[in-house]
PDB file of C-alpha atoms in Angstrom:
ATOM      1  CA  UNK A   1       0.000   0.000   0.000  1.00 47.00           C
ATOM      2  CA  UNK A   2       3.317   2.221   0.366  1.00 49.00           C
ATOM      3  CA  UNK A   3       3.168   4.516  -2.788  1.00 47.00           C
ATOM      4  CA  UNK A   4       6.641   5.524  -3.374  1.00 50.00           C
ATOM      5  CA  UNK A   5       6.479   8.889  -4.695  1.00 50.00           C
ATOM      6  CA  UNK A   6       8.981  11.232  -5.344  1.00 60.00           C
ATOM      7  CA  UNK A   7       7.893  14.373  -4.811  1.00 69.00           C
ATOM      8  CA  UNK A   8      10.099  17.451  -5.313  1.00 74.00           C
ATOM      9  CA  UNK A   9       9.693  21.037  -3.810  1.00 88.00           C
ATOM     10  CA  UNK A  10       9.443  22.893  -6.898  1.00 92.00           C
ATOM     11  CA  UNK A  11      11.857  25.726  -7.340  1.00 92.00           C
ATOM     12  CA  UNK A  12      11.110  29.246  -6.945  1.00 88.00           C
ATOM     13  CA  UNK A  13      11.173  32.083  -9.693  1.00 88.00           C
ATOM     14  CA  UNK A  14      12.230  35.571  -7.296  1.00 86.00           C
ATOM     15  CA  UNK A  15      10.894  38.347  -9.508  1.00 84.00           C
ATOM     16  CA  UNK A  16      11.087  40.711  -7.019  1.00 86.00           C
ATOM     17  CA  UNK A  17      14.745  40.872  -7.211  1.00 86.00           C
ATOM     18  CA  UNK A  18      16.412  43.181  -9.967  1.00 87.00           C
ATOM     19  CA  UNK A  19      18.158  40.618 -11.696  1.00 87.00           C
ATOM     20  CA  UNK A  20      16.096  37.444 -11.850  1.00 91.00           C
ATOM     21  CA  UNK A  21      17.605  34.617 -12.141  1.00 95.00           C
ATOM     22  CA  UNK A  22      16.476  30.718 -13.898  1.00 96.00           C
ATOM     23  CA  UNK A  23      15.803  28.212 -11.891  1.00 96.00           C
ATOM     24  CA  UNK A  24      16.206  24.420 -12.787  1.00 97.00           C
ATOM     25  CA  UNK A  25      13.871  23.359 -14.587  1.00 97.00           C
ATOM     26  CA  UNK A  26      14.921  19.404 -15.416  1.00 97.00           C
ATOM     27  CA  UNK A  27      12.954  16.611 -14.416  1.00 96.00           C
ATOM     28  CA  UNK A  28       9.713  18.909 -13.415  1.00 97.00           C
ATOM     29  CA  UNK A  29       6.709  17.754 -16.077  1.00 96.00           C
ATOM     30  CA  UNK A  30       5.720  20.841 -18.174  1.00 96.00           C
ATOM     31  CA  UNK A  31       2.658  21.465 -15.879  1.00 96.00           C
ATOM     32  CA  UNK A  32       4.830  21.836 -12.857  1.00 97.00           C
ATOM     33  CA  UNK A  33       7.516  23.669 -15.072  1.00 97.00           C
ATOM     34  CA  UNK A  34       4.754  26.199 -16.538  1.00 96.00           C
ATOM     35  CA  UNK A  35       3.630  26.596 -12.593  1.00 96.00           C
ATOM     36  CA  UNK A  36       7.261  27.768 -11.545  1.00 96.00           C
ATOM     37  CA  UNK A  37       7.435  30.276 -14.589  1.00 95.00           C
ATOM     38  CA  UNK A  38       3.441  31.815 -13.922  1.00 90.00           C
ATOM     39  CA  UNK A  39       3.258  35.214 -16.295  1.00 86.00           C
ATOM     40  CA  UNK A  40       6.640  34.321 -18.072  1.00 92.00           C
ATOM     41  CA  UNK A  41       6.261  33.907 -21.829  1.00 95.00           C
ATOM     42  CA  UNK A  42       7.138  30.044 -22.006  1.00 97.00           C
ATOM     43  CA  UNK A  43       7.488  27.771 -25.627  1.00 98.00           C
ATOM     44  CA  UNK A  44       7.620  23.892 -24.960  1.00 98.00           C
ATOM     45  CA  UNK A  45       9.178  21.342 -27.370  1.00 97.00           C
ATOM     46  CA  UNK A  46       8.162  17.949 -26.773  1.00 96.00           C
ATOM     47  CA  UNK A  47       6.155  15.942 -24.558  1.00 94.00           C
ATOM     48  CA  UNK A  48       7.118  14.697 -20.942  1.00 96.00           C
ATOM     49  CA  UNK A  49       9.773  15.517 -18.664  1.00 97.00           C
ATOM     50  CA  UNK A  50      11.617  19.127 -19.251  1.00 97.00           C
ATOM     51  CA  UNK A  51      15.175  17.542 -19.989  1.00 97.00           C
ATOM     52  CA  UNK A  52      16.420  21.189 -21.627  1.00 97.00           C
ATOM     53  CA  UNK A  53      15.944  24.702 -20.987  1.00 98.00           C
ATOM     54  CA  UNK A  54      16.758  28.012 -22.400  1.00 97.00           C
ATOM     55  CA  UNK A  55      18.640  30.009 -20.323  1.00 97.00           C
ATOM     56  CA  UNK A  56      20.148  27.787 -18.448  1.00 97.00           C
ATOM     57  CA  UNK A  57      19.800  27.292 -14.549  1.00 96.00           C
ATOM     58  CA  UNK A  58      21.154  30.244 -13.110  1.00 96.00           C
ATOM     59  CA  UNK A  59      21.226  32.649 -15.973  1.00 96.00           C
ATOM     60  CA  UNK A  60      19.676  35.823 -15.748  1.00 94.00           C
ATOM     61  CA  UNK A  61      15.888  36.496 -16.965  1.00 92.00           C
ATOM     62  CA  UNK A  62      15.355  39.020 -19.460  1.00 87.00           C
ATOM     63  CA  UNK A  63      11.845  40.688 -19.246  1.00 82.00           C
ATOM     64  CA  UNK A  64      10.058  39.456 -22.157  1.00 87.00           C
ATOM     65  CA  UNK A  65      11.872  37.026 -23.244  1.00 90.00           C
ATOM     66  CA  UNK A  66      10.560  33.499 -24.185  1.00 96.00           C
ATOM     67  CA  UNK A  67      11.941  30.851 -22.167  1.00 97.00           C
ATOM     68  CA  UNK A  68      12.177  27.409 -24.203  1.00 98.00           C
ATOM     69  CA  UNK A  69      11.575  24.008 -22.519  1.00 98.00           C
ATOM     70  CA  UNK A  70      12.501  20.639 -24.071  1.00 98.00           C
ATOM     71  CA  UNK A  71      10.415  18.142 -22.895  1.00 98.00           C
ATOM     72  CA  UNK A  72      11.066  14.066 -23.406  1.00 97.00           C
ATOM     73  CA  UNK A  73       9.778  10.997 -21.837  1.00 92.00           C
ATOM     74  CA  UNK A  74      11.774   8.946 -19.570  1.00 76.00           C
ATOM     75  CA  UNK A  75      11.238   4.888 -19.103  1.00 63.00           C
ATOM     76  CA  UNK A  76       9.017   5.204 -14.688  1.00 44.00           C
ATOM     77  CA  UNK A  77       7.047   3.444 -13.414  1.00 35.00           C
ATOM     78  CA  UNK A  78       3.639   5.115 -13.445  1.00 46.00           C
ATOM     79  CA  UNK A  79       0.979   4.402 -10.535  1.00 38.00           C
TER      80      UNK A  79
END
């Protein structure tokens, strides 16, 4: 009866600061990814896990920019 899930706190997008800067991104699914980046402009390739992003993890946000996911589907268990 144990489900063994692993959730992850998702990572936090500080726009209040003056330079933003990317969180990471891989291994959310695009739902959770999309969450994290609420009001950014975002463009997602593929289907799946986000195994890509442009910018990368700790690279500074530029307002209005589009931020790119690449998404792909790993071999999991699903419950």
């Amino acid at each position: 009866e144990e489900a063994e899930e692993e959730e992850r706190e998702l990572p936090v997008l500080d726009l209040d600061t003056d330079f933003p800067l990317m969180p990471d991104l891989r291994g959310l699914s695009a739902r959770d990814a999309v969450q994290v980046l609420a009001g950014m402009d975002v463009q997602l390739d593929g289907s799946g896990l986000v195994s890509g992003q442009v910018p990368e993890a700790g690279e500074p946000l530029v307002a209005d920019a589009t931020i790119r996911l690449a998404l792909t589907w790993r071999d999991q268990a699903k419950n």
